[in-house]
Tab-separated table of C-alpha atoms and ligand atoms in Angstrom:
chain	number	residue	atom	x	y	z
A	180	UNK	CA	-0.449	0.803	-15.944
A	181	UNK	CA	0.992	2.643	-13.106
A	182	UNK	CA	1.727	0.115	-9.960
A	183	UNK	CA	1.936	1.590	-6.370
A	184	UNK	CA	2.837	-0.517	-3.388
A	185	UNK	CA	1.792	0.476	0.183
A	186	UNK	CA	5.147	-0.054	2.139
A	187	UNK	CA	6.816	0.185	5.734
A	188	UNK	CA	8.004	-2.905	7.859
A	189	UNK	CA	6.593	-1.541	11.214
A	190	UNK	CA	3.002	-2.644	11.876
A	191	UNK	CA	0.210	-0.959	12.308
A	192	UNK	CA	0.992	1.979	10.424
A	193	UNK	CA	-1.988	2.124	8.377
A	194	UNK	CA	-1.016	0.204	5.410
A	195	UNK	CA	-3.942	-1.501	4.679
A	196	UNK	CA	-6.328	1.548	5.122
A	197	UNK	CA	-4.087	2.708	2.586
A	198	UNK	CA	-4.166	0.715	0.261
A	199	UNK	CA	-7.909	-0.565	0.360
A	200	UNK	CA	-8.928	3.262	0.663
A	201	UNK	CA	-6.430	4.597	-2.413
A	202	UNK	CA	-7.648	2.027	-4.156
A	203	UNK	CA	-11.062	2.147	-3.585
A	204	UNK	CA	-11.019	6.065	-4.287
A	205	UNK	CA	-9.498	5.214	-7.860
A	206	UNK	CA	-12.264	2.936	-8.834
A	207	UNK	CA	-14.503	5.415	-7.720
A	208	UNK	CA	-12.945	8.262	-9.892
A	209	UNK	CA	-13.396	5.314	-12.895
A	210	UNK	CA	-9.928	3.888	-13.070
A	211	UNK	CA	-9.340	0.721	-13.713
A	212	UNK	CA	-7.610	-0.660	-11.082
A	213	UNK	CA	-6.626	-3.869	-9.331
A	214	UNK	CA	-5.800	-4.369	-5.851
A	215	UNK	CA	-3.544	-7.073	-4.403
A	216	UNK	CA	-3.058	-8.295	-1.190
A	217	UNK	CA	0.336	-9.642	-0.039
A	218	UNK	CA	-0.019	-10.270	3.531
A	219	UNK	CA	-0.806	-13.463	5.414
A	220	UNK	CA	-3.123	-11.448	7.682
A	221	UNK	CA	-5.569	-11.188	5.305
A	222	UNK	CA	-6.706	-7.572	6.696
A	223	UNK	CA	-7.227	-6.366	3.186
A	224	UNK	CA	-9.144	-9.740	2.028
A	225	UNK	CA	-11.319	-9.253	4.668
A	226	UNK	CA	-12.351	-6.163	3.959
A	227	UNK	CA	-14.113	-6.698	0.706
A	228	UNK	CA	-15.351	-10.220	1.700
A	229	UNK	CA	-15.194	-12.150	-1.565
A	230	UNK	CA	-15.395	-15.932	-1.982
A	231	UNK	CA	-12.161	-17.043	-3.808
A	232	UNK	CA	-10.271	-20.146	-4.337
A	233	UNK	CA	-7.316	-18.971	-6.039
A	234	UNK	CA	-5.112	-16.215	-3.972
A	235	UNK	CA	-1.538	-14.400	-4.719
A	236	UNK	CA	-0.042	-17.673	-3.093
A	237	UNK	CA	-0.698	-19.691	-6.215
A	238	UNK	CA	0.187	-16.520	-8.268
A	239	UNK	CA	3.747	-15.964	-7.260
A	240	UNK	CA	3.913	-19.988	-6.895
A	241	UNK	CA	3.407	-20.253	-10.719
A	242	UNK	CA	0.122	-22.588	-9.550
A	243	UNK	CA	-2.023	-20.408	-12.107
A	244	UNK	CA	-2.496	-17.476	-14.023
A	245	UNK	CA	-2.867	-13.948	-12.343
A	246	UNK	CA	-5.928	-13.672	-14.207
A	247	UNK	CA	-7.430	-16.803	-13.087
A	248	UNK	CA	-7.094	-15.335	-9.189
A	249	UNK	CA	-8.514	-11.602	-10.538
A	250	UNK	CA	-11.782	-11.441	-8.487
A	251	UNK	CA	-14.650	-8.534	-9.345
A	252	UNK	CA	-15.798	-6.866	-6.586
A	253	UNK	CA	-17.256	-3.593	-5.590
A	254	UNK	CA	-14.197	-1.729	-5.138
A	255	UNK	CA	-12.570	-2.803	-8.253
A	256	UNK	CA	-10.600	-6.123	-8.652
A	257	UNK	CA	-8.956	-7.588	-6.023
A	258	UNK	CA	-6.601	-10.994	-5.491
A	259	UNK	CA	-6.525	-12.214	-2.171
A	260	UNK	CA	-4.310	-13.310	0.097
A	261	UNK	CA	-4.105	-16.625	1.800
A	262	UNK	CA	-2.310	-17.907	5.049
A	263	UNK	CA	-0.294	-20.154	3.136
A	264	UNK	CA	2.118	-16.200	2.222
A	265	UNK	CA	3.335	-17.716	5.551
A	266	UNK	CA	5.675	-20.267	4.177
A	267	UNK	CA	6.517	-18.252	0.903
A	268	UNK	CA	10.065	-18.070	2.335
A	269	UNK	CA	10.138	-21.774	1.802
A	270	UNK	CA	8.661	-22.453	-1.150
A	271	UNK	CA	9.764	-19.901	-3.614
A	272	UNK	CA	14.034	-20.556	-3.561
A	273	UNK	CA	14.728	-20.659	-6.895
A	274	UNK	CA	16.765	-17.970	-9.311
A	275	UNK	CA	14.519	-14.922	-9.971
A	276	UNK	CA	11.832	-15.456	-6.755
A	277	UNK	CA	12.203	-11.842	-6.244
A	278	UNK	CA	10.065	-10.754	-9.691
A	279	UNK	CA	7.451	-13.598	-9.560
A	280	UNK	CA	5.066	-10.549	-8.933
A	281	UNK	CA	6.516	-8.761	-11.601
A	282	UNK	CA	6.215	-10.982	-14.431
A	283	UNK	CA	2.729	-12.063	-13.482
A	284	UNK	CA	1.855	-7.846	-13.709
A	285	UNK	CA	3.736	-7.667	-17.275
A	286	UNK	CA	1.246	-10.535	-18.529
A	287	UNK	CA	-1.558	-7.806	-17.906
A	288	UNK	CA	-0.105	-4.703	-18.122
A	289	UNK	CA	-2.508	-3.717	-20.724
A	290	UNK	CA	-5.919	-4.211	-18.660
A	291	UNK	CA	-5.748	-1.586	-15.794
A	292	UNK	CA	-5.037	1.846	-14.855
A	293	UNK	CA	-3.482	1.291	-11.377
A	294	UNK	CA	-2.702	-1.733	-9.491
A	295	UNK	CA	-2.374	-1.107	-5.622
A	296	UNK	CA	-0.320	-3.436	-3.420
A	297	UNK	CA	-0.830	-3.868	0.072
A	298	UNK	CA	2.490	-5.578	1.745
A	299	UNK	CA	2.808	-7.221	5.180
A	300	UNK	CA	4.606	-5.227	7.912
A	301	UNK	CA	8.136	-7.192	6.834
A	302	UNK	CA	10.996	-6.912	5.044
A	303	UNK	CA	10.600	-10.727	3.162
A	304	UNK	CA	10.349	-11.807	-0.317
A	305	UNK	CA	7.040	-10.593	-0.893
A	306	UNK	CA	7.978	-6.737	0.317
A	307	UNK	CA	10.959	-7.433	-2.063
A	308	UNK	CA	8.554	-9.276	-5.237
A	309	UNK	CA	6.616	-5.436	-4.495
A	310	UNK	CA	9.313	-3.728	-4.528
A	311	UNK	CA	10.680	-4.997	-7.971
A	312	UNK	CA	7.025	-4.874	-9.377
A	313	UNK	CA	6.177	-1.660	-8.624
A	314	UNK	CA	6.616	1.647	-9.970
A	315	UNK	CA	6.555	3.869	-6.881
A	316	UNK	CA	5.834	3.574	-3.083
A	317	UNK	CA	3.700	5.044	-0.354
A	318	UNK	CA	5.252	5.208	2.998
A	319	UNK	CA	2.108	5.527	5.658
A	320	UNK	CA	4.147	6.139	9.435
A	321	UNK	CA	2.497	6.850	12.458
A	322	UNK	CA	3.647	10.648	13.768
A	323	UNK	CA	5.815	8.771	16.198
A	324	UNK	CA	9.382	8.693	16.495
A	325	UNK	CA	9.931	5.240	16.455
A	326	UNK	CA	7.831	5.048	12.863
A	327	UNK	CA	10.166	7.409	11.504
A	328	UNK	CA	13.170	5.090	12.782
A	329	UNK	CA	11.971	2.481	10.610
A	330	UNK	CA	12.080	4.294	7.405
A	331	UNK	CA	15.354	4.987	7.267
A	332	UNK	CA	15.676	1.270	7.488
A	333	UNK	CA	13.336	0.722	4.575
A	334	UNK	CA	15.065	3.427	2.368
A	335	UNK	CA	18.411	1.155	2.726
A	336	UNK	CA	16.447	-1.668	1.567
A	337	UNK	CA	14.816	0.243	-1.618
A	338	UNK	CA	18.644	1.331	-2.581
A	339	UNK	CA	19.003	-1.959	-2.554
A	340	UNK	CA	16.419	-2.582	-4.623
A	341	UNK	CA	17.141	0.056	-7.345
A	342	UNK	CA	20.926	-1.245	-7.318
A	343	UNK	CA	19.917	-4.714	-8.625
A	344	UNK	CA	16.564	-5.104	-9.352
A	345	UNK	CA	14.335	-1.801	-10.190
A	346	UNK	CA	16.367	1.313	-10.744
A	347	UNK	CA	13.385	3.517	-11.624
A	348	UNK	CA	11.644	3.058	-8.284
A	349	UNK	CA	10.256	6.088	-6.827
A	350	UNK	CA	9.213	7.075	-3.618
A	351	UNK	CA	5.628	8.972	-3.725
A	352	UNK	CA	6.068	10.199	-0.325
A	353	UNK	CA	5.653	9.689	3.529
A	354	UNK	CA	2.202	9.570	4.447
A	355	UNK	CA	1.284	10.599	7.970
A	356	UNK	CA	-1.384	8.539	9.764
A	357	UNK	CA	-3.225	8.491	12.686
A	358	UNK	CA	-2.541	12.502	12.790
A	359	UNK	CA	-3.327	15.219	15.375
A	360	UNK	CA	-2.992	18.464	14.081
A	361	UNK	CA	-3.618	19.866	17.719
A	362	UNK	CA	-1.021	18.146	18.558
A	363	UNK	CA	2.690	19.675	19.583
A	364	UNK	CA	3.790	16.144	19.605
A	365	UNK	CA	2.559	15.629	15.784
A	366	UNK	CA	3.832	19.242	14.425
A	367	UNK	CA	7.165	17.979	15.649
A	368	UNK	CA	6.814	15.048	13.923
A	369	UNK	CA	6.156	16.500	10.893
A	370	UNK	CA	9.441	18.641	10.623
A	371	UNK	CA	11.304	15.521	11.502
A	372	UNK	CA	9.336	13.843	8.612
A	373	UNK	CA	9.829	16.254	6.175
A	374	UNK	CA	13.856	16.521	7.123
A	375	UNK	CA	13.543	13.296	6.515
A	376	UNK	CA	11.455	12.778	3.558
A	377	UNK	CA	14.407	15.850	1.689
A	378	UNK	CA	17.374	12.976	2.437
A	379	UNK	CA	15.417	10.979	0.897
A	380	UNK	CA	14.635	12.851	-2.275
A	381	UNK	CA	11.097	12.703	-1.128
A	382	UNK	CA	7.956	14.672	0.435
A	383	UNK	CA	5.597	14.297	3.091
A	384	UNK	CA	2.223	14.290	1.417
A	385	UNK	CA	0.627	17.331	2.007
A	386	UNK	CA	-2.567	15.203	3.286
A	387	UNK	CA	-2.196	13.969	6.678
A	388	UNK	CA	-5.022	11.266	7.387
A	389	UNK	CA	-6.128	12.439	10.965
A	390	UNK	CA	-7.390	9.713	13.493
A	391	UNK	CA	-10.714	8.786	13.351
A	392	UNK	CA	-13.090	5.979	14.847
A	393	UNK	CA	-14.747	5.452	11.589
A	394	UNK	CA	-11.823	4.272	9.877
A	395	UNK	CA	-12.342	1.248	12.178
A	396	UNK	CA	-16.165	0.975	11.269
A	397	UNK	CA	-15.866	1.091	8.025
A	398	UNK	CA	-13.646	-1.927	8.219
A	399	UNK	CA	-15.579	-4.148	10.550
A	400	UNK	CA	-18.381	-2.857	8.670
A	401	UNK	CA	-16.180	-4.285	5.645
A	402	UNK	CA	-17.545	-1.177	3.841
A	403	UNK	CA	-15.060	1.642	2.485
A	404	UNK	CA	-14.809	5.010	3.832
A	405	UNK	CA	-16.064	6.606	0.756
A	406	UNK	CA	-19.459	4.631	1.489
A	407	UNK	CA	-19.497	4.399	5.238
A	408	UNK	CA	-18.443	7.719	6.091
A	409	UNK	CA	-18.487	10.035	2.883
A	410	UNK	CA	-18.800	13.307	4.908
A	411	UNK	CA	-16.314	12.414	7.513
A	412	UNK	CA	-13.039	14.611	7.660
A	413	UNK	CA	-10.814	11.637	7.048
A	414	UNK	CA	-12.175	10.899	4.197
A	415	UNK	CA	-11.360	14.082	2.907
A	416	UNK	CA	-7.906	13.239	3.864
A	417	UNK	CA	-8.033	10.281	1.702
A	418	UNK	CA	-9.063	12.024	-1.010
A	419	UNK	CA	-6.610	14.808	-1.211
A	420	UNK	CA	-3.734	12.101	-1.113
A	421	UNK	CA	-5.436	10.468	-4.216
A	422	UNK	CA	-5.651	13.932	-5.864
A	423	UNK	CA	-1.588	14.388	-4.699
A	424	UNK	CA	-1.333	11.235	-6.391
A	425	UNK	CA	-3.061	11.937	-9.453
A	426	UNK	CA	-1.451	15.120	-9.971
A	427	UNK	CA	1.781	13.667	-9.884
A	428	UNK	CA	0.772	11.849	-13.108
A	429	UNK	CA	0.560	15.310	-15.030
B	273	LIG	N1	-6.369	7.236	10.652
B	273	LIG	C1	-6.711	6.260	11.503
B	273	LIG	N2	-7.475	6.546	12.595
B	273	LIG	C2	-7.837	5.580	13.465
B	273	LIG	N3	-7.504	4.291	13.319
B	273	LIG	C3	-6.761	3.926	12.263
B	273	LIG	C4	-6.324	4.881	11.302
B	273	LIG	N4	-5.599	4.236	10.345
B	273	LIG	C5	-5.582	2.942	10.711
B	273	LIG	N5	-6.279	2.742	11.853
B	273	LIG	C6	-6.456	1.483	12.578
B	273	LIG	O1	-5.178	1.077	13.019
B	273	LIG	C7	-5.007	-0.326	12.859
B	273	LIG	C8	-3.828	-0.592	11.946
B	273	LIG	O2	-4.129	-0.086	10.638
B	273	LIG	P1	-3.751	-0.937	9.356
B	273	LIG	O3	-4.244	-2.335	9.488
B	273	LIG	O4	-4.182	-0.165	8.171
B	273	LIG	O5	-2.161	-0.920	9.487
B	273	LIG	P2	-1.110	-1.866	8.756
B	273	LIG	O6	0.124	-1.060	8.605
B	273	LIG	O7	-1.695	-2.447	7.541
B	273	LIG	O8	-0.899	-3.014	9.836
B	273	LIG	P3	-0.059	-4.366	9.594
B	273	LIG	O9	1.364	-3.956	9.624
B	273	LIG	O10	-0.439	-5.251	10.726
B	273	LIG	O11	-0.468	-4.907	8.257
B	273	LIG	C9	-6.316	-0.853	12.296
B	273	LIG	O12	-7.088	-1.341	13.360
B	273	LIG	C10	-6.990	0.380	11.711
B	273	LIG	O13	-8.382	0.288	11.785
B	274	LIG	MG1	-1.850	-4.425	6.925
């Protein structure tokens, strides 16, 4: 089992596209995979509009079993998220809050391929439960300046992380969203990405995911790409990243 969290701080950045897209192209491919969602928004949850009653909340709250809140849907399995992430700060205070998420993955390491994490745009104990749970990271950042700002930021925080709680955390890459290729602006971007991605000890993903209007369809159409829009150029974007991904593995 190979888990993957979708990471950056900054909103907006195309996390949840992502994660719900990477994950829904695995499925697709025949991997067994489960997706989680971590953020109080509930952007992900929405998107595959399922009827739960048990969410990540009562997972990382030690209310019940992660495979009690495992729900089947058509883009693999999926636990929700609930509003009640909101208050996690609160309620979770005791030694060892930071692998809640990781112990509740060991439990079922055995019964998927890939588990995808989608993260809310903070640096909180849930980024920090994904970030000891997970085996490697996706960066998404919008070809702006003030995206790649952030990352340095984050890349403190996952030394951090690899001091004291998961020294074999790897970065996949920097994933560029929302991306012109016309654009001056955007091949500018790029170099600064990749100059940053090398300090790093990373790469930019060779796939850039271009902006598109269907990418918002699909979602209000709560429908992934790979179904709403299988023709469509960013879909195509998608999957090259999952083939960069999967190649990775070899
Ligand atoms: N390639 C793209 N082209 C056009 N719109 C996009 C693209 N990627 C994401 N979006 C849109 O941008 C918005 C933000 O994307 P998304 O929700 O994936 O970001 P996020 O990083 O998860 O945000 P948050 O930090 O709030 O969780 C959404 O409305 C989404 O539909
Ligand atoms: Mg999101």
């Amino acid at each position: 089992m190979k888990v993957i969290a979708v990471i950056n701080q900054k909103g907006g950045v195309g996390k949840t596209t992502t994660a719900y897209t990477v994950a829904t192209g695995l499925h697709l491919r025949g991997y067994k995979t489960l997706s989680i969602d971590l953020d109080q928004q509930e952007n992900f949850t929405f998107t595959i509009n399922v009827n739960a009653d048990k969410s990540i909340y009562d997972v990382l709250t030690g209310n019940v079993s992660i495979e009690s809140a495992v729900n089947k849907t058509d883009i693999g399995d999926v636990i929700i998220a609930d509003k009640s992430l909101a208050t996690i700060d609160t309620v979770l205070n005791t030694v060892g809050k930071e692998y809640r998420l990781k112990e509740a993955l060991d439990t079922i390491k055995d019964n998927y391929d890939y588990v995808i994490i989608d993260t809310p745009p903070a640096l909180g104990i849930l980024t920090v439960n994904a970030l000891a749970a997970c085996d490697s990271v996706i960066i998404p950042a919008q070809a702006d300046i003030y995206s790649l700002q952030g990352i340095k930021q984050l890349e403190e925080n996952i030394n951090v992380i690899r001091k004291y709680c998961n020294p074999n955390l790897k970065i996949e890459g920097i994933l560029l969203t929302r991306y012109s290729a016309r654009s001056i602006l955007s091949r500018e971007v790029t170099e600064m990405a990749q100059q940053l991605a090398e300090s790093m000890n990373t790469k930019v993903f060779e796939s850039k995911i271009r902006e598109a209007v269907c990418i918002k369809e699909s979602q209000i159409s709560q429908q992934s790409l790979f179904t709403y829009a299988p023709k469509a150029k960013v879909t195509e974007d998608y999957s090259k990243l999952i083939d960069e991904l999967l190649k990775e593995e070899k």
